[in-house]
XYZ file of C-alpha atoms in Angstrom:
758
model
C 2.341 -41.771 -10.781
C 1.942 -38.566 -7.878
C 2.996 -36.120 -9.822
C 4.261 -32.917 -8.140
C 4.307 -29.290 -8.959
C 7.311 -27.854 -7.145
C 8.215 -23.879 -7.419
C 11.188 -22.017 -6.612
C 11.565 -18.381 -5.422
C 13.983 -16.186 -4.129
C 15.143 -12.883 -4.008
C 17.691 -11.913 -7.258
C 21.237 -13.067 -7.239
C 20.008 -15.536 -4.169
C 21.099 -18.480 -6.036
C 17.786 -19.493 -7.050
C 18.414 -20.772 -10.403
C 21.620 -22.464 -8.768
C 19.574 -24.596 -6.652
C 17.700 -25.353 -9.523
C 20.728 -26.244 -11.420
C 21.922 -28.587 -9.125
C 18.803 -30.482 -7.901
C 18.266 -31.653 -11.883
C 21.718 -33.209 -11.915
C 21.310 -34.937 -8.616
C 17.717 -36.764 -10.205
C 19.459 -37.372 -13.394
C 18.006 -34.860 -15.502
C 20.694 -33.297 -17.097
C 24.344 -34.615 -17.835
C 26.377 -31.476 -16.299
C 26.078 -28.499 -13.920
C 25.383 -25.203 -15.561
C 26.602 -21.570 -14.427
C 24.577 -18.514 -14.750
C 27.787 -17.024 -15.078
C 29.511 -19.012 -17.820
C 25.902 -18.377 -19.823
C 24.937 -22.548 -19.614
C 22.553 -22.861 -16.929
C 19.663 -24.928 -18.493
C 16.494 -23.770 -17.730
C 17.738 -19.575 -18.479
C 16.543 -20.609 -22.533
C 16.295 -17.377 -23.820
C 19.318 -15.220 -25.164
C 18.299 -11.576 -22.592
C 18.453 -13.885 -19.796
C 21.834 -15.743 -20.448
C 22.734 -11.971 -21.745
C 21.760 -10.518 -18.539
C 22.158 -13.508 -15.925
C 19.478 -13.805 -14.252
C 16.005 -15.867 -15.005
C 13.675 -13.558 -16.457
C 10.514 -15.894 -18.151
C 9.140 -18.639 -16.252
C 10.699 -21.973 -16.836
C 10.027 -25.309 -16.119
C 11.825 -28.994 -16.380
C 11.371 -32.520 -15.474
C 12.309 -35.599 -13.315
C 11.266 -38.661 -11.784
C 12.522 -39.648 -8.196
C 11.016 -41.568 -5.548
C 8.124 -43.210 -7.359
C 7.166 -39.350 -7.866
C 7.672 -37.532 -11.567
C 8.393 -33.914 -10.634
C 7.772 -30.153 -12.553
C 9.936 -27.885 -11.629
C 9.344 -24.270 -11.864
C 12.615 -21.580 -12.267
C 10.969 -18.192 -11.373
C 12.590 -15.084 -11.966
C 14.051 -13.063 -8.775
C 14.317 -9.645 -10.510
C 11.386 -7.201 -8.736
C 10.700 -5.782 -12.294
C 9.410 -9.583 -13.145
C 7.215 -10.005 -10.085
C 4.077 -10.427 -12.707
C 5.664 -13.400 -13.942
C 6.671 -15.228 -10.829
C 3.372 -14.557 -9.396
C 1.053 -16.474 -12.079
C 3.125 -19.219 -11.433
C 1.850 -19.769 -7.561
C -1.757 -21.242 -8.709
C -0.415 -24.501 -10.127
C 1.563 -25.392 -7.043
C 2.115 -28.297 -4.951
C 4.939 -26.987 -2.892
C 6.892 -24.133 -2.792
C 11.172 -23.245 -2.304
C 11.631 -20.269 -1.522
C 15.019 -19.686 -1.350
C 17.596 -17.575 1.440
C 21.115 -16.320 0.842
C 23.123 -17.123 4.278
C 25.209 -13.882 3.267
C 21.751 -10.956 2.956
C 18.995 -13.349 5.226
C 16.071 -11.696 4.807
C 14.679 -9.239 2.044
C 11.823 -7.202 1.254
C 11.747 -9.066 -1.676
C 11.755 -12.485 0.253
C 9.054 -10.836 2.672
C 7.170 -10.674 0.375
C 7.389 -13.966 -1.634
C 6.471 -15.198 1.682
C 3.394 -13.134 1.908
C 1.810 -14.169 -1.404
C 3.293 -17.596 0.330
C 0.811 -17.054 2.090
C -2.140 -15.737 0.560
C -2.099 -18.734 -1.785
C -1.695 -21.236 1.709
C 1.541 -23.017 -0.381
C 3.473 -25.674 1.798
C 7.043 -23.871 1.663
C 10.648 -25.653 2.394
C 12.968 -22.906 2.667
C 16.268 -23.573 1.419
C 19.879 -21.438 3.048
C 22.339 -20.862 0.238
C 25.995 -19.852 0.025
C 26.461 -20.812 3.420
C 30.579 -21.568 2.552
C 30.640 -18.073 2.307
C 30.906 -15.722 5.006
C 27.575 -15.815 7.268
C 26.284 -14.851 10.789
C 26.011 -19.068 11.396
C 22.983 -21.673 11.269
C 21.741 -20.551 14.891
C 21.772 -16.705 14.145
C 19.833 -17.656 10.739
C 17.308 -19.349 12.172
C 16.270 -16.796 14.639
C 16.548 -14.262 12.145
C 14.016 -16.802 9.953
C 12.152 -16.995 12.557
C 11.739 -12.891 13.269
C 11.531 -11.618 9.446
C 9.287 -14.613 8.370
C 7.454 -16.717 10.540
C 8.354 -18.540 14.283
C 7.003 -21.904 12.672
C 10.165 -21.487 11.193
C 12.235 -24.882 12.074
C 15.676 -26.074 11.069
C 14.845 -30.219 8.956
C 18.448 -31.599 9.926
C 17.792 -30.975 13.901
C 15.004 -32.412 13.855
C 14.382 -36.364 14.573
C 10.664 -37.066 13.380
C 8.972 -37.883 9.614
C 7.140 -35.406 7.380
C 4.638 -35.293 5.062
C 1.903 -33.397 3.375
C -1.164 -34.356 1.563
C -1.215 -33.640 -2.485
C -4.236 -31.879 -3.264
C -4.919 -32.478 -7.253
C -7.662 -31.321 -9.106
C -9.068 -32.175 -12.805
C -9.652 -29.085 -14.565
C -11.370 -29.559 -17.889
C -10.501 -27.038 -20.800
C -13.844 -25.623 -23.315
C -11.512 -24.332 -26.347
C -9.877 -26.578 -28.699
C -7.058 -27.599 -28.123
C -4.284 -28.895 -30.980
C -1.668 -30.296 -29.778
C 0.156 -30.998 -25.634
C 3.359 -30.527 -24.901
C 5.631 -31.047 -21.803
C 8.207 -28.612 -21.284
C 11.377 -29.460 -19.371
C 13.801 -26.736 -20.624
C 14.175 -25.517 -24.182
C 12.839 -29.171 -25.212
C 9.377 -30.352 -25.532
C 7.886 -33.250 -26.057
C 3.816 -33.727 -27.907
C 1.961 -35.848 -25.491
C -1.940 -37.088 -25.914
C -3.153 -36.506 -22.370
C -1.742 -34.715 -19.687
C -2.740 -36.437 -15.909
C -3.774 -34.078 -12.483
C -1.289 -31.766 -11.419
C 1.062 -31.815 -14.499
C 1.863 -29.092 -16.594
C 1.759 -28.712 -19.521
C 1.836 -26.269 -22.512
C -1.996 -25.836 -24.971
C -1.291 -25.001 -28.626
C -4.503 -23.331 -30.916
C -6.076 -21.654 -27.460
C -7.217 -17.685 -29.180
C -9.054 -16.723 -26.374
C -7.309 -17.051 -23.875
C -5.856 -14.648 -21.152
C -2.972 -15.408 -18.350
C -4.656 -15.710 -15.171
C -8.312 -17.605 -16.963
C -9.837 -20.115 -15.339
C -10.555 -22.951 -18.246
C -13.428 -25.449 -17.471
C -14.376 -25.593 -13.789
C -10.989 -23.516 -12.483
C -12.320 -20.452 -11.229
C -9.957 -17.445 -12.722
C -6.502 -16.445 -10.396
C -7.529 -13.480 -7.609
C -5.525 -9.941 -9.414
C -1.578 -9.989 -9.111
C -0.595 -8.674 -6.010
C 2.260 -7.016 -7.042
C 1.395 -5.222 -10.249
C 2.785 -1.441 -12.164
C 3.343 1.627 -10.676
C 5.004 3.275 -13.754
C 3.652 3.948 -17.094
C 6.010 5.171 -20.091
C 5.575 6.580 -23.212
C 6.738 4.917 -25.934
C 8.986 7.356 -28.420
C 8.690 6.312 -32.149
C 10.920 6.536 -35.020
C 9.355 8.992 -36.777
C 8.295 6.641 -40.391
C 6.271 4.200 -37.881
C 2.783 5.366 -37.040
C 1.984 4.469 -33.585
C -1.873 3.016 -34.640
C 0.276 0.437 -37.146
C 1.791 -0.671 -34.881
C -0.324 -1.272 -31.975
C -1.752 -4.069 -32.822
C 1.177 -6.177 -32.807
C 2.767 -4.670 -29.865
C -0.763 -6.049 -28.523
C 0.793 -9.630 -29.387
C 3.326 -9.805 -26.268
C 0.280 -8.807 -24.349
C 0.523 -12.607 -23.731
C 3.040 -11.753 -20.968
C 1.006 -10.297 -18.338
C 3.680 -8.083 -17.031
C 2.953 -5.803 -19.571
C -0.176 -3.051 -19.801
C -0.349 -1.170 -22.991
C -2.721 1.559 -23.370
C -3.612 2.890 -26.042
C -3.932 7.705 -25.109
C -6.523 8.369 -27.525
C -5.816 12.384 -26.915
C -2.693 12.277 -27.785
C -2.789 9.516 -30.281
C 0.211 7.969 -28.191
C 0.856 4.070 -27.173
C 1.663 3.990 -23.234
C 3.483 0.777 -21.794
C 2.765 0.439 -17.980
C 6.174 -1.551 -16.237
C 7.402 -2.134 -13.259
C 11.328 -0.749 -14.247
C 14.155 -0.904 -15.924
C 15.092 -3.923 -16.255
C 11.841 -4.502 -17.898
C 11.749 -1.431 -20.191
C 15.319 -2.890 -21.965
C 13.453 -6.634 -22.432
C 10.066 -5.039 -23.911
C 12.299 -2.925 -26.447
C 14.673 -5.603 -27.173
C 11.790 -7.779 -27.824
C 10.228 -5.021 -29.653
C 13.838 -4.865 -32.353
C 13.435 -8.426 -32.463
C 9.850 -9.269 -33.731
C 8.971 -6.382 -35.404
C 12.429 -4.409 -36.885
C 11.286 -1.130 -34.963
C 13.759 0.481 -31.771
C 11.424 1.955 -29.396
C 13.032 4.836 -26.463
C 10.591 5.408 -23.412
C 10.556 9.052 -21.669
C 10.900 9.260 -18.163
C 7.742 7.955 -17.013
C 4.942 9.451 -14.547
C 3.366 7.530 -10.925
C 0.219 5.688 -11.285
C -1.868 7.181 -8.405
C -4.835 6.356 -6.927
C -7.651 7.784 -5.035
C -9.383 7.038 -2.172
C -11.448 9.230 0.328
C -11.705 9.709 3.436
C -15.171 9.418 5.232
C -18.268 7.610 4.427
C -20.330 9.785 1.611
C -23.488 9.323 -0.412
C -23.632 9.181 -4.261
C -27.100 9.287 -5.885
C -27.315 9.210 -9.999
C -30.381 10.335 -11.341
C -30.679 9.512 -15.294
C -34.081 10.681 -16.603
C -34.221 12.047 -20.208
C -37.036 11.643 -22.369
C -38.963 7.824 -22.130
C -35.948 6.273 -19.910
C -36.158 6.139 -15.932
C -33.667 5.052 -13.021
C -32.317 6.395 -9.950
C -29.100 5.416 -7.884
C -28.665 5.774 -5.016
C -25.065 4.344 -3.153
C -22.865 4.545 0.061
C -19.236 5.096 -0.025
C -16.866 4.182 2.692
C -13.160 4.057 2.984
C -11.703 0.094 3.326
C -8.193 -0.238 4.983
C -4.847 0.083 2.884
C -4.893 -2.553 -0.067
C -8.578 -3.716 0.174
C -9.472 -3.151 -2.862
C -13.012 -2.088 -4.486
C -15.595 -4.220 -2.724
C -19.130 -4.078 -3.824
C -22.460 -4.861 -1.729
C -25.749 -4.265 -1.464
C -28.465 -3.252 1.283
C -31.270 -2.436 -1.082
C -34.827 -4.503 -0.248
C -36.473 -6.072 -3.218
C -39.635 -4.574 -2.065
C -38.034 -1.462 -3.101
C -35.930 -2.396 -6.652
C -36.864 -6.208 -7.923
C -33.585 -7.933 -7.615
C -32.439 -8.342 -11.538
C -32.369 -4.558 -11.350
C -30.115 -4.568 -8.543
C -27.684 -7.492 -10.138
C -27.508 -4.629 -13.103
C -26.148 -2.305 -10.789
C -23.225 -4.649 -8.926
C -22.990 -5.287 -13.046
C -22.042 -1.518 -13.716
C -20.007 -0.954 -10.875
C -17.011 -3.552 -11.175
C -17.315 -3.556 -14.886
C -15.919 -0.087 -15.563
C -12.710 1.851 -14.167
C -13.929 4.615 -11.863
C -11.904 7.700 -11.947
C -11.147 10.219 -9.072
C -11.696 13.721 -8.683
C -8.265 15.035 -7.598
C -6.549 13.504 -11.069
C -8.925 11.576 -12.274
C -6.576 7.884 -11.229
C -8.589 4.983 -10.457
C -10.289 4.619 -7.017
C -9.847 2.241 -4.485
C -10.024 0.388 -0.685
C -13.867 1.300 -1.082
C -17.237 -0.558 0.012
C -19.605 0.870 -2.145
C -23.016 -0.189 -1.105
C -26.954 -0.148 -2.922
C -28.310 1.351 -1.021
C -31.767 2.289 -2.583
C -32.799 2.704 -6.144
C -36.295 2.879 -8.359
C -36.781 1.962 -11.521
C -39.911 3.501 -13.804
C -42.784 0.183 -15.180
C -42.487 1.160 -18.102
C -39.388 3.433 -19.315
C -36.399 2.079 -17.904
C -34.346 0.268 -19.893
C -30.568 -1.562 -18.878
C -28.600 1.386 -19.693
C -30.633 3.752 -18.127
C -29.454 2.002 -14.582
C -25.455 2.154 -15.756
C -25.575 5.592 -16.067
C -27.104 6.774 -13.277
C -24.784 4.107 -10.989
C -21.794 6.052 -12.916
C -23.217 9.240 -11.808
C -23.997 7.943 -8.713
C -20.639 7.275 -8.166
C -18.909 11.087 -9.898
C -21.954 12.552 -7.602
C -20.245 10.790 -4.284
C -16.743 11.231 -5.244
C -17.344 15.135 -5.546
C -18.494 15.147 -2.349
C -15.682 13.467 -0.199
C -12.855 14.355 1.473
C -10.639 12.963 -1.627
C -7.443 11.319 -0.650
C -4.663 10.457 -2.765
C -2.807 7.939 -3.011
C 0.455 6.511 -4.208
C 3.307 3.307 -4.073
C 5.680 3.148 -1.575
C 8.476 0.863 -1.707
C 9.343 -1.075 1.563
C 12.926 -1.174 1.611
C 16.175 -1.979 3.353
C 18.965 -0.236 3.956
C 22.729 -1.240 5.152
C 25.393 1.120 4.870
C 28.893 1.958 7.178
C 27.537 3.439 10.027
C 30.019 7.230 9.322
C 27.264 7.193 6.916
C 24.913 6.790 8.200
C 23.726 10.610 8.755
C 23.585 10.529 4.618
C 20.989 8.676 4.472
C 18.538 9.881 7.080
C 18.846 12.774 5.478
C 18.190 11.791 2.172
C 15.162 9.215 3.308
C 13.901 12.499 5.038
C 13.653 14.612 2.700
C 12.220 11.722 -0.040
C 9.184 11.601 2.315
C 10.029 8.107 4.163
C 9.804 7.055 7.341
C 11.881 5.016 8.775
C 12.306 2.458 12.264
C 15.505 3.665 14.326
C 18.399 2.829 12.740
C 20.590 -1.048 14.498
C 24.248 -0.246 14.126
C 26.429 -2.435 15.600
C 29.430 0.359 15.600
C 31.493 0.050 11.856
C 27.959 -1.215 10.003
C 24.076 0.377 10.080
C 20.738 -0.643 9.090
C 17.877 1.507 7.869
C 14.134 0.046 7.716
C 11.104 1.498 6.331
C 8.929 2.791 3.143
C 9.294 5.762 0.631
C 7.139 6.617 -1.995
C 8.161 5.359 -5.373
C 8.522 8.861 -6.945
C 11.206 9.727 -4.961
C 13.003 6.396 -4.525
C 13.470 5.376 -8.270
C 16.973 6.312 -8.897
C 18.174 5.969 -4.711
C 19.770 2.408 -6.480
C 22.338 4.850 -7.554
C 22.971 6.941 -5.998
C 23.827 5.067 -2.738
C 26.093 2.969 -4.353
C 28.018 6.819 -4.915
C 28.269 7.583 -1.914
C 29.078 4.718 -0.324
C 31.580 3.610 -3.281
C 29.650 0.324 -3.658
C 29.793 -0.527 -0.072
C 26.048 -0.200 0.698
C 23.761 -2.507 0.148
C 19.898 -1.398 -1.138
C 16.822 -3.342 -1.548
C 13.005 -2.510 -1.950
C 10.202 -4.273 -2.814
C 6.506 -2.431 -3.337
C 4.625 -1.649 0.216
C 1.555 -0.685 -1.713
C -0.429 2.571 -1.731
C -0.850 4.804 1.065
C -1.698 8.806 0.873
C 0.461 10.928 -0.970
C 3.234 12.854 0.470
C 3.267 15.985 -1.896
C -0.700 15.091 -2.353
C -1.580 19.573 -3.202
C 1.662 19.951 -5.870
C 0.705 16.484 -7.386
C -2.742 17.463 -7.956
C -2.241 21.188 -9.029
C 0.502 19.984 -11.561
C -2.501 17.122 -12.721
C -4.599 19.768 -13.674
C -7.784 17.992 -13.947
C -10.539 19.703 -13.318
C -14.042 16.486 -12.867
C -16.621 18.181 -14.027
C -15.030 19.131 -17.306
C -14.610 14.494 -17.696
C -17.651 14.624 -19.721
C -16.802 10.759 -20.063
C -17.378 10.466 -15.649
C -18.974 13.653 -15.525
C -20.899 13.898 -11.862
C -24.086 15.426 -12.793
C -27.664 13.890 -13.163
C -30.031 14.152 -15.910
C -34.021 15.276 -14.894
C -37.285 15.386 -16.687
C -39.029 18.339 -16.639
C -42.223 19.250 -19.518
C -40.867 16.504 -21.725
C -37.521 16.802 -22.061
C -34.837 15.925 -20.159
C -32.339 18.594 -18.909
C -29.036 18.512 -16.792
C -28.975 19.438 -12.998
C -25.148 19.880 -11.258
C -23.984 17.606 -8.498
C -24.287 19.573 -5.952
C -27.989 20.416 -6.708
C -28.671 16.655 -6.982
C -30.431 16.435 -3.675
C -32.530 18.672 -3.839
C -34.536 17.158 -7.343
C -33.942 13.468 -6.224
C -36.891 11.572 -6.422
C -35.440 9.142 -3.034
C -34.759 10.219 0.163
C -30.663 10.771 1.662
C -30.237 7.181 2.928
C -27.793 8.712 5.252
C -31.142 11.267 6.599
C -30.706 10.074 10.196
C -34.522 10.812 11.227
C -35.860 8.401 8.154
C -38.926 5.820 9.349
C -39.240 2.152 9.836
C -41.264 1.794 6.488
C -38.647 3.621 4.210
C -37.362 2.091 1.805
C -33.431 1.766 2.233
C -32.982 1.363 6.455
C -30.301 4.177 7.606
C -26.834 2.837 8.570
C -26.683 2.858 12.260
C -22.708 4.151 11.970
C -24.376 7.488 10.777
C -26.770 7.662 13.599
C -24.831 6.874 16.683
C -23.695 9.352 18.999
C -20.177 10.282 18.273
C -18.848 11.828 21.060
C -17.005 10.620 24.082
C -17.746 11.419 28.020
C -15.055 13.491 29.448
C -15.027 10.751 32.213
C -14.595 7.987 30.510
C -11.889 9.263 28.446
C -10.604 10.069 32.114
C -10.814 6.522 33.202
C -9.370 5.273 29.358
C -5.811 7.283 30.619
C -6.395 6.149 33.998
C -5.926 2.434 33.319
C -3.666 3.323 30.340
C -0.492 5.677 32.415
C -2.177 5.254 36.374
C -3.066 8.352 38.202
C -2.551 12.102 36.707
C -1.082 14.704 38.842
C -1.220 18.223 38.343
C 0.434 20.341 35.939
C 2.760 22.734 37.273
C 3.792 26.513 35.833
C 0.496 27.454 38.227
C 2.165 30.737 38.355
C 1.663 31.198 34.465
C -1.763 30.608 34.743
C -2.065 32.665 37.421
C -1.765 36.583 35.308
C -4.610 35.515 33.013
C -7.566 37.072 35.048
C -10.950 36.932 33.200
C -12.713 39.538 33.766
C -15.159 39.652 37.179
C -18.289 40.106 35.273
C -17.833 37.355 33.022
C -18.275 33.752 32.877
C -16.387 31.081 30.869
C -17.150 27.846 30.353
C -14.206 25.325 31.250
C -12.746 24.110 27.961
C -12.097 20.161 27.362
C -9.075 18.475 28.149
C -7.014 18.481 25.391
C -4.543 15.406 24.183
C -1.513 15.255 22.282
C -0.322 11.682 20.533
C 2.726 12.677 18.878
C 5.598 10.192 17.160
C 8.903 10.041 18.847
C 11.248 9.042 16.021
C 9.312 11.178 13.761
C 10.028 14.330 15.112
C 14.298 13.114 16.234
C 14.804 12.644 12.922
C 12.310 15.434 10.560
C 13.958 18.530 13.873
C 16.993 19.535 12.392
C 18.024 20.089 16.439
C 17.896 16.005 16.742
C 18.305 15.057 14.144
C 22.312 16.000 14.474
C 22.468 15.112 17.621
C 20.651 11.536 17.125
C 23.651 10.554 14.175
C 26.512 10.190 17.206
C 24.206 9.506 20.259
C 20.389 8.254 20.066
C 19.874 7.996 23.513
C 20.348 11.473 24.035
C 17.905 13.065 20.767
C 14.952 10.898 22.947
C 15.900 12.257 26.353
C 16.659 16.137 24.711
C 12.919 16.026 22.697
C 11.555 14.590 26.664
C 12.840 17.537 28.057
C 11.379 19.715 24.962
C 8.248 18.036 25.678
C 7.819 17.993 29.411
C 8.645 21.651 28.697
C 5.886 22.110 25.938
C 3.160 20.150 27.391
C 3.436 21.772 31.582
C 2.957 25.104 29.666
C -0.197 24.736 27.291
C -1.042 22.815 30.339
C -2.552 19.347 27.335
C -2.150 16.398 28.495
C 0.690 14.256 26.139
C 1.812 10.631 25.092
C 4.923 10.407 23.359
C 5.249 6.878 21.612
C 9.031 5.359 21.016
C 8.624 2.044 18.238
C 10.351 -0.281 20.246
C 8.952 -3.307 18.399
C 12.343 -4.990 17.277
C 14.122 -5.125 20.590
C 14.155 -8.479 21.216
C 12.536 -10.109 24.079
C 11.207 -6.063 25.018
C 7.325 -6.457 27.183
C 7.349 -2.512 26.702
C 6.969 0.169 29.451
C 4.637 2.888 30.432
C 5.783 5.857 32.285
C 5.660 9.399 33.204
C 8.676 12.016 32.719
C 7.489 15.010 34.412
C 4.310 16.402 32.396
C 4.338 14.068 29.631
C 3.336 10.267 29.269
C 6.365 7.667 27.324
C 5.330 5.200 25.879
C 8.392 2.371 24.978
C 6.102 -0.396 22.742
C 6.634 -3.985 23.017
C 8.227 -6.434 20.521
C 6.834 -7.062 17.341
C 3.918 -3.539 18.170
C 5.093 -1.277 16.055
C 4.944 2.861 17.474
C 1.619 3.261 14.325
C -0.175 0.426 15.456
C -0.189 1.153 19.176
C -0.968 5.503 17.978
C -3.820 3.496 15.813
C -4.789 1.722 18.820
C -4.914 4.162 20.697
C -6.567 6.888 18.532
C -9.292 3.929 18.203
C -9.943 4.418 22.334
C -10.198 8.639 22.341
C -9.781 9.813 18.970
C -13.824 10.862 19.047
C -13.344 13.044 21.263
C -12.532 16.709 18.920
C -9.642 17.319 21.527
C -7.336 14.918 20.246
C -4.643 15.731 18.385
C -1.851 13.204 16.866
C 2.329 15.087 15.450
C 3.518 12.921 13.093
C 4.500 13.380 8.997
C 3.762 10.089 9.005
C 1.207 9.260 5.621
C 0.054 6.133 7.250
C -0.947 6.988 10.922
C -2.274 10.524 9.748
C -4.425 8.955 7.345
C -5.425 6.747 10.921
C -6.028 10.043 12.412
C -7.827 11.170 9.515
C -9.779 8.629 9.831
C -10.335 8.601 13.151
C -11.821 12.261 12.982
C -8.474 13.544 14.880
C -6.751 16.610 14.378
C -3.874 16.162 12.867
C -0.082 18.372 12.356
C 3.154 17.388 11.261
C 6.552 17.953 12.660
C 7.397 20.923 11.441
C 4.021 21.940 12.728
C 4.575 21.176 16.365
C 8.228 22.686 16.168
C 6.706 25.509 15.125
C 4.261 25.347 18.194
C 7.277 24.008 20.582
C 9.587 27.129 19.717
C 6.595 29.421 20.561
C 6.027 27.962 23.577
C 10.161 28.412 24.270
C 9.743 32.698 23.643
C 6.761 32.278 25.961
C 8.574 30.798 28.966
C 11.711 32.777 28.564
C 9.564 35.946 28.841
C 8.171 35.250 31.580
C 10.995 33.693 33.198
C 12.575 37.193 32.270
C 9.222 39.043 33.623
C 9.143 37.215 37.377
C 13.502 38.454 37.093
C 12.462 41.595 36.764
C 10.384 41.653 39.560
C 12.590 40.060 41.819
C 15.455 42.708 40.705
C 13.090 45.191 41.946
C 11.243 44.048 44.756
C 15.116 43.619 46.151
C 15.977 46.762 48.600
C 18.454 49.300 47.155
């Protein structure tokens, strides 16, 4: 008999548990239909689940149908328990993604879809609540094709057979198992063996952890969804945290729970997904250990990366020890994590030493130098190293490797990253202005609003630190009519890096556990060399030196020797292809007033280019923001007029980019408006992506600037090496230009009046 494991996933309140109950009832596995609101659902077996009316823990049920034995896994839908859901994906043959017809594709639905695609799980979409008011079958299918995948099809209209091959894999278990159980809801039966494709509970394992691969199975990849806030547990005065901590470690069988011991303050911290998980944890601690714990307000878990490649050097040479390591640290795209590699020849450093260095790179959480947060989105490459034939030990390379990472970070341009939410906000159209103002204040970014006159929808991203309590705010000012949903978008540049770094008060040179300094030896003893002086003492040449010889240990990466400048003719050709022939700027009378002294020869400056994120300006500038609430087209036209005057006076080539990716069938347009180029991106192409591509073409020229307050575009500009200015900085320039033009016009009028006969 075939064994199938099918998981049911959904956004919270989509009807997932109700569907699971119906499947089990139809298959004859349960005698009656349970209901979440009646607190008698077959798979919601825990008291906390029945009390709250939500699924918190993944459950399984067994049934047979048409020659198949099916294990049905019901997973949590609430975002706080996403990790519990994510770990079930490793065992699924198929997935059923439940979508509410009244709500459509939510932000968390898109996250689930990405997880299913990443794990290559064949997925059925099941639309519930079709009996309630909804857009209709065809609009719903269109929204699924647009929001998830163009390949979504309606099975009820297909006259063909659908089949998928089931891949089964046998896995061995190393430890001794005392009992095997097959669960169905709260009930179970003990069995002597399980077949490939079945899901079971194995008792007696003591050294295992969630996600571990047993036997020939590989470990599960790290979770895509992880906690982004850490909370301090507040204990009663009579409870010793050191005594309670070992007991709480028992709860870490749940992979969503991350307990951290703060040695400096003698405190227990827990990394949690949100308020619901906090309350569940408090209840579990009370029930199992009889301790009533509280939590503080929590703090955001930041991460750090760098903006440009840098070399890190670590040297460790106290008496009778020796190791030197040279690393190349390079920034990677958002969400890449840490990637480790080696480009060091074994003629320079033996292979076993290289493998040891890579092990040391992987074994530790390396801290950044801004706030001491973990580093991410970096590629660390071993470029060169040296060992001593007699005095080098394994621990020497550990010390040198740690110091090399830290020394490189000290000399890099560090970027603080914070978690961002991806949100969808639907509310009455007359309250759109309040929402836009809130999101701008929070540092959020969003596409142009969609409105049918009665309701308006905003989609975008915003920092987690600013949005933790915003759903309650929305419910308050919309009197319960507004609907706010969000999911974790990932880590992106911090919207208030200076304030966060200042508040952290972190001094990287005082962090002795993560020192950037090296140890050298002279006159029979070791001495410490500060990180910025290490290049003057190191024994190997820098891996970034542009004039290395062919026989040198580590070849120079070409990326550091190429010419990063771009020829003016090439730049002109790019703009000719993109925007067509260029017209000469007007306001020539202003230029004629600036006559250089005849004895001075000044080389003409390179042409200036400014790329402007249109909607970012509209919703950041007060004058346009108010206008946009009434008429977005008028706000766009006003912005074009303002920037046309600005470009004409400044003599720069200005590209104004508007986001048109949500406009159905939009092919994208590029037009000239007076002195500026206006771009409307095509369907499914965001303004961010267009600007990023344009920067890749022309960003190597130092005369290019990009105007936006969008953190992701600013990071792209930073990586492309171009200058950035915020929306407010551009507004101040626009105001200054306006005053200059007014003065010039006033002067011309004055001259005209003086020349008239009296």
